[in-house]
Coordinates of C-alpha atoms (C1' of nucleotides) in Angstrom, one line a residue:
Chain A
M1 CA 49.0 303.1 178.5
G2 CA 52.5 304.7 179.0
T3 CA 55.6 303.0 178.2
E4 CA 55.7 299.1 177.9
R5 CA 57.2 298.8 174.6
E6 CA 60.5 299.1 173.1
P7 CA 60.6 302.5 171.5
K8 CA 62.8 303.4 168.6
Q9 CA 62.7 299.8 167.4
Q10 CA 59.1 300.6 166.5
S11 CA 60.0 302.3 163.1
A12 CA 62.1 299.4 162.3
K13 CA 59.5 296.8 163.3
A14 CA 56.9 298.9 161.3
L15 CA 59.0 299.4 158.1
L16 CA 59.8 295.2 157.9
A17 CA 56.7 294.4 158.5
L18 CA 54.8 296.5 156.3
R19 CA 57.2 295.6 153.6
D20 CA 56.6 292.0 154.3
L21 CA 52.8 292.7 154.0
V22 CA 53.2 294.5 150.7
L23 CA 55.6 291.6 149.3
T24 CA 53.9 288.6 149.6
G25 CA 50.9 290.5 148.7
E26 CA 48.8 290.2 151.9
V27 CA 47.8 293.7 150.7
E28 CA 46.9 293.9 146.9
P29 CA 48.2 296.2 144.6
G30 CA 46.4 299.5 144.1
E31 CA 44.7 299.1 147.8
R32 CA 44.6 301.9 150.3
L33 CA 46.5 301.5 153.1
S34 CA 44.7 302.8 155.8
E35 CA 46.9 304.0 158.7
V36 CA 44.4 303.5 161.8
A37 CA 44.2 299.8 160.1
L38 CA 47.5 298.7 159.7
A39 CA 48.8 300.6 162.9
Q40 CA 46.5 298.6 165.0
R41 CA 47.4 295.2 163.0
L42 CA 51.1 295.9 163.4
G43 CA 51.0 296.8 166.5
V44 CA 52.7 300.0 166.6
S45 CA 50.8 304.1 166.4
R46 CA 50.9 305.6 163.4
T47 CA 53.4 308.1 163.7
P48 CA 56.3 305.0 163.6
L49 CA 53.9 303.5 160.2
R50 CA 53.9 306.9 158.7
S51 CA 57.6 306.9 158.3
A52 CA 57.8 303.3 157.3
L53 CA 55.4 304.5 154.8
Q54 CA 57.5 307.4 153.5
R55 CA 60.2 305.1 153.6
L56 CA 58.5 302.4 151.0
E57 CA 57.4 305.1 149.0
Q58 CA 61.0 305.8 148.0
E59 CA 61.7 302.4 147.8
G60 CA 59.1 302.5 145.3
L61 CA 56.6 299.5 146.7
V62 CA 53.6 302.3 147.6
C63 CA 53.0 305.4 146.1
L64 CA 51.1 308.5 147.2
I65 CA 47.5 309.0 146.5
P66 CA 46.9 312.6 144.8
S67 CA 43.9 313.0 147.6
G68 CA 46.4 312.0 150.2
G69 CA 47.3 308.3 151.8
Y70 CA 49.3 305.6 150.3
A71 CA 48.1 302.7 148.4
V72 CA 50.3 299.7 147.0
R73 CA 52.0 300.4 144.0
S74 CA 51.4 298.4 140.8
F75 CA 53.9 297.9 138.2
S76 CA 53.7 297.5 134.2
R77 CA 55.5 295.3 132.4
Q78 CA 57.3 297.4 131.0
E79 CA 58.2 299.2 134.4
V80 CA 59.2 295.6 135.4
F81 CA 61.3 295.4 132.4
D82 CA 62.9 298.8 132.9
S83 CA 64.0 298.1 136.5
I84 CA 65.8 294.9 135.5
E85 CA 67.3 297.0 132.7
L86 CA 68.7 299.6 135.1
R87 CA 70.1 297.0 137.7
G88 CA 72.0 296.0 135.0
V89 CA 73.3 299.3 133.6
L90 CA 74.4 300.3 137.1
E91 CA 75.9 296.9 138.1
G92 CA 77.6 297.1 135.0
T93 CA 78.8 300.4 136.0
A94 CA 80.2 299.2 139.5
A95 CA 81.9 296.7 137.4
R96 CA 83.7 299.0 135.2
L97 CA 84.7 301.5 138.0
A98 CA 86.0 298.3 139.6
A99 CA 87.9 297.5 136.5
E100 CA 89.0 301.1 135.8
R101 CA 90.1 301.9 139.5
G102 CA 91.2 298.5 140.4
A103 CA 89.9 296.4 143.0
S104 CA 91.7 295.7 146.3
A105 CA 93.4 292.1 146.6
S106 CA 91.4 291.5 149.9
R107 CA 88.2 291.9 148.2
L108 CA 88.9 290.0 145.1
R109 CA 89.9 287.5 147.4
V110 CA 86.6 287.2 149.2
I111 CA 84.6 287.0 145.9
D112 CA 86.9 284.7 144.5
E113 CA 85.9 282.2 147.1
V114 CA 82.3 282.8 146.4
L115 CA 82.6 281.6 142.7
R116 CA 84.3 278.6 144.0
Q117 CA 81.5 278.0 146.3
L118 CA 79.3 278.5 143.5
D119 CA 80.8 276.1 141.5
L120 CA 80.6 273.4 144.0
V121 CA 76.7 274.1 144.3
M122 CA 76.7 274.0 140.7
Q123 CA 78.6 270.7 140.5
V124 CA 75.6 268.4 141.5
S125 CA 72.9 267.2 139.5
A126 CA 70.1 269.2 138.8
H127 CA 67.6 268.3 140.9
D128 CA 69.8 267.8 143.7
M129 CA 70.9 271.1 143.9
D130 CA 71.1 273.7 146.8
F131 CA 69.2 276.2 145.7
E132 CA 68.8 277.9 149.1
R133 CA 72.7 277.8 149.1
Y134 CA 72.5 278.9 145.6
E135 CA 70.5 281.9 146.1
V136 CA 72.8 283.0 149.1
L137 CA 75.9 282.8 147.4
N138 CA 74.3 284.7 144.3
G139 CA 73.3 287.1 146.6
D140 CA 76.9 287.8 147.9
F141 CA 78.5 287.4 144.7
H142 CA 76.4 290.5 143.4
R143 CA 76.6 292.5 146.9
L144 CA 80.1 292.2 146.9
L145 CA 80.5 293.1 143.1
W146 CA 78.4 296.3 144.1
N147 CA 80.9 297.3 146.6
L148 CA 84.1 296.3 144.4
C149 CA 84.2 300.0 142.9
G150 CA 84.5 301.5 146.6
S151 CA 82.0 304.1 145.6
E152 CA 79.2 304.3 148.3
V153 CA 77.3 306.7 146.1
L154 CA 77.0 304.3 143.2
T155 CA 76.5 301.2 145.9
R156 CA 73.8 302.6 147.8
E157 CA 71.9 303.5 144.4
I158 CA 72.1 299.8 143.0
E159 CA 71.0 298.9 146.6
R160 CA 67.9 300.8 146.5
T161 CA 67.1 299.8 142.7
A162 CA 67.6 296.0 143.5
S163 CA 65.4 296.3 146.3
L164 CA 62.5 296.1 144.5
P165 CA 61.6 292.2 144.1
F166 CA 61.8 292.1 140.4
A167 CA 64.8 293.9 139.8
S168 CA 66.6 291.9 143.0
P169 CA 69.6 289.3 141.4
N170 CA 67.5 286.6 143.1
A171 CA 64.2 287.4 141.8
F172 CA 63.8 284.5 139.0
V173 CA 66.5 282.0 140.9
N174 CA 63.5 279.8 142.6
T175 CA 61.5 280.1 139.8
Q176 CA 63.2 278.0 137.8
V177 CA 63.0 274.6 139.6
D178 CA 60.4 273.3 137.8
V179 CA 61.5 274.1 134.4
P180 CA 63.6 271.7 132.4
A181 CA 65.7 274.5 131.2
F182 CA 66.7 276.0 134.4
H183 CA 70.3 274.7 134.5
R184 CA 71.0 276.4 131.4
T185 CA 70.1 279.5 132.7
L186 CA 72.3 278.9 135.9
I187 CA 75.4 277.8 134.0
V188 CA 75.3 281.3 131.9
A189 CA 74.9 283.2 134.9
Q190 CA 77.9 281.7 136.5
T191 CA 80.4 281.6 133.3
Q192 CA 79.3 285.3 133.4
H193 CA 79.8 285.6 136.9
K194 CA 83.5 284.4 136.1
A195 CA 84.0 286.6 132.9
M196 CA 83.1 290.0 134.9
L197 CA 85.5 289.2 137.3
S198 CA 87.8 288.2 134.8
A199 CA 87.5 291.4 133.4
I200 CA 88.0 293.1 136.4
K201 CA 90.9 291.9 137.4
L202 CA 92.7 292.4 133.8
R203 CA 91.3 296.2 134.0
E204 CA 88.8 295.5 130.8
G205 CA 86.3 298.1 132.4
S206 CA 84.1 297.9 128.8
R207 CA 83.5 294.2 128.7
A208 CA 82.9 294.1 132.7
E209 CA 80.4 296.5 131.8
A210 CA 79.1 294.8 128.9
I211 CA 78.8 291.5 130.9
A212 CA 77.2 292.8 134.1
R213 CA 74.5 294.6 131.4
E214 CA 73.8 291.1 129.7
H215 CA 73.9 289.0 133.1
A216 CA 71.1 291.3 134.4
R217 CA 69.3 290.5 131.0
L218 CA 69.0 287.0 131.9
A219 CA 66.5 288.4 134.6
R220 CA 64.6 289.6 131.8
Q221 CA 64.7 286.4 130.0
N222 CA 63.6 284.1 132.4
L223 CA 60.2 287.0 133.3
D224 CA 59.7 286.6 129.5
F225 CA 59.6 283.1 129.7
V226 CA 57.4 283.1 132.7
L227 CA 55.2 285.2 131.5
E228 CA 54.7 283.8 127.9
E229 CA 55.7 280.3 128.4
Q230 CA 54.2 279.6 131.6
P231 CA 51.8 282.2 132.4
D232 CA 50.6 279.6 135.1
L233 CA 53.5 279.7 136.8
R234 CA 53.5 283.5 137.4
R235 CA 51.4 283.7 140.6
K236 CA 54.1 281.1 142.3
V237 CA 56.9 283.9 141.5
V238 CA 56.9 285.8 144.3
A239 CA 59.0 288.8 142.8
L240 CA 56.0 289.5 140.5
A241 CA 53.2 290.4 143.1
L242 CA 53.3 293.9 142.6
M243 CA 52.9 293.5 138.4
S244 CA 50.2 294.1 136.8
G245 CA 48.8 293.2 133.5
Chain B
M1 CA 46.3 327.5 169.8
G2 CA 44.6 325.2 168.0
T3 CA 44.1 325.9 163.7
E4 CA 45.3 329.3 162.5
R5 CA 47.9 328.1 159.6
E6 CA 47.1 326.2 156.2
P7 CA 47.4 322.1 157.1
K8 CA 48.7 319.7 154.8
Q9 CA 51.4 322.2 153.5
Q10 CA 53.3 322.5 156.4
S11 CA 55.2 319.2 155.1
A12 CA 56.0 320.7 151.7
K13 CA 56.8 324.1 153.3
A14 CA 59.7 322.2 155.8
L15 CA 61.0 320.5 153.0
L16 CA 61.5 323.4 150.5
A17 CA 63.2 325.5 153.3
L18 CA 65.2 323.0 155.2
R19 CA 66.5 322.0 152.0
D20 CA 67.6 325.5 151.4
L21 CA 69.1 325.8 154.6
V22 CA 71.2 323.2 153.5
L23 CA 71.9 324.0 150.3
T24 CA 72.8 327.4 151.0
G25 CA 74.9 326.6 153.9
E26 CA 73.4 328.1 156.4
V27 CA 73.6 325.1 158.6
E28 CA 77.1 323.8 158.2
P29 CA 78.1 320.4 157.1
G30 CA 78.1 317.7 160.1
E31 CA 76.4 319.9 162.2
R32 CA 73.6 318.4 163.9
L33 CA 70.2 319.2 163.3
S34 CA 68.1 319.8 166.1
E35 CA 64.1 319.1 165.6
V36 CA 63.2 321.2 168.1
A37 CA 65.4 324.4 167.3
L38 CA 64.6 323.6 163.5
A39 CA 60.9 323.5 164.1
Q40 CA 61.0 327.1 165.4
R41 CA 63.1 328.3 163.3
L42 CA 61.1 327.3 160.0
G43 CA 57.7 327.7 161.8
V44 CA 56.3 324.3 161.6
S45 CA 56.2 321.5 164.0
R46 CA 58.4 318.6 164.8
T47 CA 56.1 316.3 162.8
P48 CA 55.9 317.5 159.2
L49 CA 59.8 318.8 160.3
R50 CA 60.9 314.9 160.4
S51 CA 59.0 314.1 157.5
A52 CA 61.1 316.7 156.0
L53 CA 64.4 315.4 157.6
Q54 CA 63.8 311.4 156.5
R55 CA 63.0 313.0 153.0
L56 CA 66.4 314.8 152.8
E57 CA 67.7 311.8 154.2
Q58 CA 67.2 309.8 151.1
E59 CA 68.0 312.9 148.7
G60 CA 71.3 312.2 150.1
L61 CA 71.4 315.7 151.7
V62 CA 71.4 315.0 155.8
C63 CA 72.5 311.6 157.0
L64 CA 71.3 309.4 159.8
I65 CA 73.6 309.9 163.1
P66 CA 74.0 306.6 164.8
S67 CA 72.8 307.4 168.2
G68 CA 69.9 308.9 166.7
G69 CA 68.9 312.4 165.1
Y70 CA 70.5 314.1 161.6
A71 CA 73.2 316.1 160.6
V72 CA 74.0 317.7 157.4
R73 CA 75.8 315.6 155.6
S74 CA 79.4 316.1 153.4
F75 CA 80.6 314.7 150.5
S76 CA 84.1 313.7 149.5
R77 CA 85.6 315.0 146.8
Q78 CA 85.2 311.7 145.5
E79 CA 82.0 311.3 146.0
V80 CA 80.9 314.1 144.3
F81 CA 83.2 312.9 141.0
D82 CA 81.4 309.7 141.5
S83 CA 78.1 311.5 141.9
I84 CA 78.8 313.4 138.4
E85 CA 79.8 310.2 136.6
L86 CA 76.4 308.5 137.7
R87 CA 74.2 311.4 136.4
G88 CA 76.0 310.7 133.4
V89 CA 75.5 307.2 133.4
L90 CA 71.9 307.5 133.5
E91 CA 71.7 310.0 131.3
G92 CA 73.2 307.9 128.7
T93 CA 71.0 305.1 129.6
A94 CA 68.1 307.9 129.0
A95 CA 69.4 308.6 125.7
R96 CA 70.4 305.4 124.5
L97 CA 66.4 303.9 125.3
A98 CA 65.2 306.8 123.6
A99 CA 67.3 306.0 120.5
E100 CA 66.7 302.4 120.7
R101 CA 62.7 302.7 121.2
G102 CA 62.4 305.8 119.4
A103 CA 61.3 309.0 120.8
S104 CA 57.7 310.6 119.9
A105 CA 57.8 313.0 117.2
S106 CA 56.2 315.7 119.5
R107 CA 58.8 315.5 122.4
L108 CA 61.4 316.0 119.6
R109 CA 59.9 319.0 118.3
V110 CA 59.8 320.1 121.7
I111 CA 63.0 319.8 122.7
D112 CA 64.5 320.9 119.1
E113 CA 63.2 324.3 119.9
V114 CA 65.2 324.4 123.2
L115 CA 68.5 323.5 121.2
R116 CA 67.4 326.6 118.5
Q117 CA 66.7 328.7 122.1
L118 CA 70.0 327.7 123.5
D119 CA 71.4 328.5 120.1
L120 CA 70.1 331.9 119.8
V121 CA 71.4 332.7 123.7
M122 CA 74.8 331.8 122.8
Q123 CA 75.1 333.6 119.7
V124 CA 75.3 337.1 121.6
S125 CA 79.3 337.8 122.5
A126 CA 80.6 336.0 125.9
H127 CA 80.3 338.9 128.1
D128 CA 76.5 339.6 126.9
M129 CA 74.9 336.4 127.6
D130 CA 71.8 335.6 129.3
F131 CA 73.1 333.1 132.1
E132 CA 70.0 332.6 133.8
R133 CA 68.1 332.0 130.4
Y134 CA 70.7 330.0 129.7
E135 CA 70.4 328.0 132.9
V136 CA 67.0 327.9 132.1
L137 CA 67.3 326.0 128.7
N138 CA 70.0 323.8 129.7
G139 CA 67.4 322.7 132.4
D140 CA 64.7 322.3 130.1
F141 CA 66.9 320.2 128.0
H142 CA 68.4 317.4 130.5
R143 CA 64.6 317.2 131.8
L144 CA 63.5 316.6 128.4
L145 CA 65.7 314.3 127.7
W146 CA 65.3 312.1 130.8
N147 CA 61.9 312.0 129.8
L148 CA 62.6 311.0 126.2
C149 CA 62.8 307.4 126.9
G150 CA 59.2 307.5 128.2
S151 CA 60.7 305.3 131.2
E152 CA 59.0 306.7 134.4
V153 CA 61.8 304.0 136.7
L154 CA 64.4 305.5 134.9
T155 CA 63.3 309.2 134.7
R156 CA 62.4 309.0 138.5
E157 CA 66.1 307.7 139.1
I158 CA 67.9 310.5 136.9
E159 CA 66.1 312.9 139.1
R160 CA 66.9 311.5 141.9
T161 CA 70.4 311.6 141.6
A162 CA 70.6 315.0 140.0
S163 CA 68.8 316.5 142.8
L164 CA 72.2 316.7 144.3
P165 CA 73.5 320.0 144.0
F166 CA 76.7 319.0 142.5
A167 CA 75.1 316.4 140.0
S168 CA 72.7 319.0 138.7
P169 CA 73.3 319.9 135.1
N170 CA 73.6 323.4 135.8
A171 CA 75.8 322.7 138.7
F172 CA 78.9 324.7 137.4
V173 CA 76.9 326.8 135.2
N174 CA 77.2 330.4 136.4
T175 CA 80.8 329.4 138.1
Q176 CA 82.2 329.9 135.0
V177 CA 81.0 333.5 134.4
D178 CA 84.5 335.3 135.5
V179 CA 86.9 332.8 133.6
P180 CA 88.1 333.2 130.1
A181 CA 87.5 330.0 129.0
F182 CA 84.0 329.6 130.3
H183 CA 82.6 330.0 126.9
R184 CA 84.5 327.1 124.9
T185 CA 82.9 324.7 127.5
L186 CA 79.2 326.0 126.6
I187 CA 79.8 325.8 122.8
V188 CA 81.1 322.1 123.5
A189 CA 78.2 321.3 126.1
Q190 CA 75.8 322.8 123.0
T191 CA 77.5 320.6 120.6
Q192 CA 77.1 317.7 122.4
H193 CA 73.7 318.7 123.1
K194 CA 73.2 318.5 119.2
A195 CA 74.8 315.6 118.6
M196 CA 73.1 313.5 121.4
L197 CA 69.6 314.4 120.1
S198 CA 71.2 313.7 116.2
A199 CA 72.0 310.4 117.7
I200 CA 68.9 309.3 119.2
K201 CA 67.2 310.5 115.8
L202 CA 69.3 308.2 113.8
R203 CA 68.5 305.4 116.4
E204 CA 72.4 305.2 117.3
G205 CA 72.1 304.3 120.6
S206 CA 75.2 303.3 121.7
R207 CA 76.3 307.0 120.1
A208 CA 73.9 308.4 122.3
E209 CA 74.9 307.1 125.6
A210 CA 79.1 307.6 125.1
I211 CA 78.0 311.5 124.3
A212 CA 75.6 311.5 127.1
R213 CA 78.5 310.3 129.7
E214 CA 80.7 312.5 128.0
H215 CA 78.5 315.5 128.9
A216 CA 78.4 314.7 132.2
R217 CA 82.3 314.8 132.3
L218 CA 82.4 318.1 131.5
A219 CA 80.9 318.9 134.7
R220 CA 84.0 316.9 136.3
Q221 CA 86.1 319.1 134.4
N222 CA 84.8 322.3 135.3
L223 CA 85.2 320.7 139.3
D224 CA 88.7 320.0 138.5
F225 CA 89.3 323.6 137.4
V226 CA 87.6 325.2 140.3
L227 CA 89.6 323.0 142.7
E228 CA 92.6 322.8 141.3
E229 CA 93.1 326.3 139.6
Q230 CA 91.1 328.2 141.0
P231 CA 90.6 327.3 144.5
D232 CA 89.6 330.9 145.5
L233 CA 86.3 330.5 143.6
R234 CA 85.3 327.2 145.5
R235 CA 83.2 329.2 148.0
K236 CA 81.3 330.8 145.5
V237 CA 80.3 327.7 143.7
V238 CA 77.1 327.2 146.1
A239 CA 77.2 323.4 144.9
L240 CA 79.7 322.9 146.6
A241 CA 78.7 323.9 149.8
L242 CA 78.3 320.3 151.0
M243 CA 81.7 319.2 149.4
S244 CA 85.0 318.6 152.3
G245 CA 88.3 318.6 151.8
Chain C
dA1 C1' 96.4 316.3 186.4
dA2 C1' 93.8 312.7 184.1
dT3 C1' 89.6 309.6 184.3
dT4 C1' 86.0 308.2 186.0
dT5 C1' 81.4 308.3 188.1
dG6 C1' 77.1 310.4 188.5
dC7 C1' 74.0 314.0 187.5
dA8 C1' 70.7 317.2 184.7
dA9 C1' 69.7 319.1 180.7
dA10 C1' 68.3 318.1 176.0
dA11 C1' 67.0 315.8 172.3
dT12 C1' 65.0 311.7 170.0
dG13 C1' 60.9 308.4 169.5
dT14 C1' 56.3 307.1 170.1
dA15 C1' 51.8 308.0 171.3
dT16 C1' 47.6 310.6 170.7
dA17 C1' 44.5 314.5 170.7
dC18 C1' 42.3 317.8 167.0
dA19 C1' 41.1 320.0 163.3
dT20 C1' 40.3 319.7 158.1
dC21 C1' 39.4 317.1 154.0
dA22 C1' 38.1 313.2 151.4
dT23 C1' 34.8 309.8 150.4
dG24 C1' 30.7 307.4 150.3
dT25 C1' 25.2 307.1 151.4
dC26 C1' 20.8 308.8 151.5
dA27 C1' 17.1 311.6 150.5
dA28 C1' 15.3 315.1 148.0
dG29 C1' 14.2 317.3 143.5
dC30 C1' 14.0 317.4 138.7
Chain D
dG1 C1' 14.9 306.5 137.2
dC2 C1' 18.7 309.7 136.9
dT3 C1' 21.1 313.8 139.1
dT4 C1' 22.0 316.4 142.4
dG5 C1' 23.4 317.7 146.9
dA6 C1' 23.7 318.0 152.2
dC7 C1' 25.4 314.8 155.9
dA8 C1' 28.2 311.9 158.4
dT9 C1' 31.9 308.8 158.9
dG10 C1' 36.3 308.1 158.3
dA11 C1' 41.3 309.0 157.0
dT12 C1' 44.9 312.0 156.9
dG13 C1' 47.8 316.1 158.2
dT14 C1' 49.2 318.7 162.0
dA15 C1' 50.6 319.6 167.2
dT16 C1' 51.9 318.3 171.5
dA17 C1' 52.6 315.8 175.6
dC18 C1' 55.7 312.0 177.6
dA19 C1' 59.1 308.2 178.3
dT20 C1' 63.6 307.1 177.5
dT21 C1' 68.0 307.9 175.5
dT22 C1' 71.8 310.2 174.9
dT23 C1' 75.2 314.2 175.7
dG24 C1' 77.6 317.2 178.2
dC25 C1' 79.3 319.1 182.6
dA26 C1' 81.4 319.0 187.1
dA27 C1' 82.7 316.8 190.9
dA28 C1' 85.4 313.5 193.1
dT29 C1' 88.7 309.7 193.3
dT30 C1' 93.1 308.0 192.2

DNA sequence: AATTTGCAAAATGTATACATCATGTCAAGC
DNA sequence: GCTTGACATGATGTATACATTTTGCAAATT
């Protein structure tokens, strides 16, 4: 058969579908990814599928097998920690550069508004909170922060790092719904959000950097909590689908 | 014709050859990279060539054209600066983690020996110095530093960042051959090398990080020098083949 | 003269055929 | 019974054919 689908979108289709397959754990870590089988499953041919595989290899979700082909990657606990720390370092750099170089007033207005919206979301009592909206706003805040310094080189690098599920700013947000202490974490996080922005406005680069790093370590703290105090929760944390051990 | 070459190496061949073509400036920034023409030029088919193009797009050497295909990327002065700064930040993180977590004695021995060799190279008078050997040793030092913390996640990220020609630790080393002040830069660099390692051994993470950052800024300093005081030198700096403006 | 429309050439994205290589099974030999 | 080796199966890497889209150019119209 020749030509009944929409070309040029097959690659994107394969990329999104394959990423979803990996992130939801439908294909297990360590599992070899057979190209023919996957291509058939996703409804594309091998060519766009291989393009997607190579892309995901750069993202870190799959890894090359020495003998050829790809497998779903699995991350050790230490690698997960390091990825979180790295995201903090890069976000810290973005915050520092924004402070040192100065952020445009228009961008600051936008991010201020996001913080205000976050305040509103958190004003309601704990179990009435709209978590989905929190995630959206939290994601917005971080994305805006990444762009605040105006360095495309840096922004791109942060986006790449944060594309790993457990390194994302929202990685452990919905983990905490069931946990009594969760609200405190969010309160601390929002305080840090405000402190970061304040430091940037005051051109206090070093302070902005330090807060951003510490902010990322909240994620590590949550991860520690899940692993050591609520190991039964672990399977429910989608961000940890790729973590071994 | 069917089968007279060595398969499985065509991708690697295409990647290396294409990277060389871009880095040496044989294809100019902004120039569209025609797949058929390139494939013929490099002696491979389009399939491995496209694989190489996608890879170089991740590395940052080429960029996607909205309408399709790839073009040689060009970097603004600011982007070059940011890439250097980013390398410094990441190297600083590697140094800090090495200090905080402790580096293995065997790895420290190896890097110590590299520093000793560097000392030997620099003991001779300025114009007798073996620059090629300096580059090799300098590259060794930095690669060893990247691995000192034992975090593959971080090491991989640094390697990616430093793969940009102007962000490499050796980017401006051979630029300075003609310049009288060059030896001073190298002396400072070697002093920083030793200070970094000392800080790591003493578990002074913050100091190690700060020195590594400042060390990378030597590259920025050299770049400033080339651009503002010796603009005629610029064309001879291969690392700047991709820089516009 | 400038702009727009139509067409042709070329380039990209995709699918698929082919050859080589890896892997696992089964049988033979020790 | 265990190891070794040959073989069949399947998978990957590569090359190439095909269809769609983009792009450059020329002619015609305003």
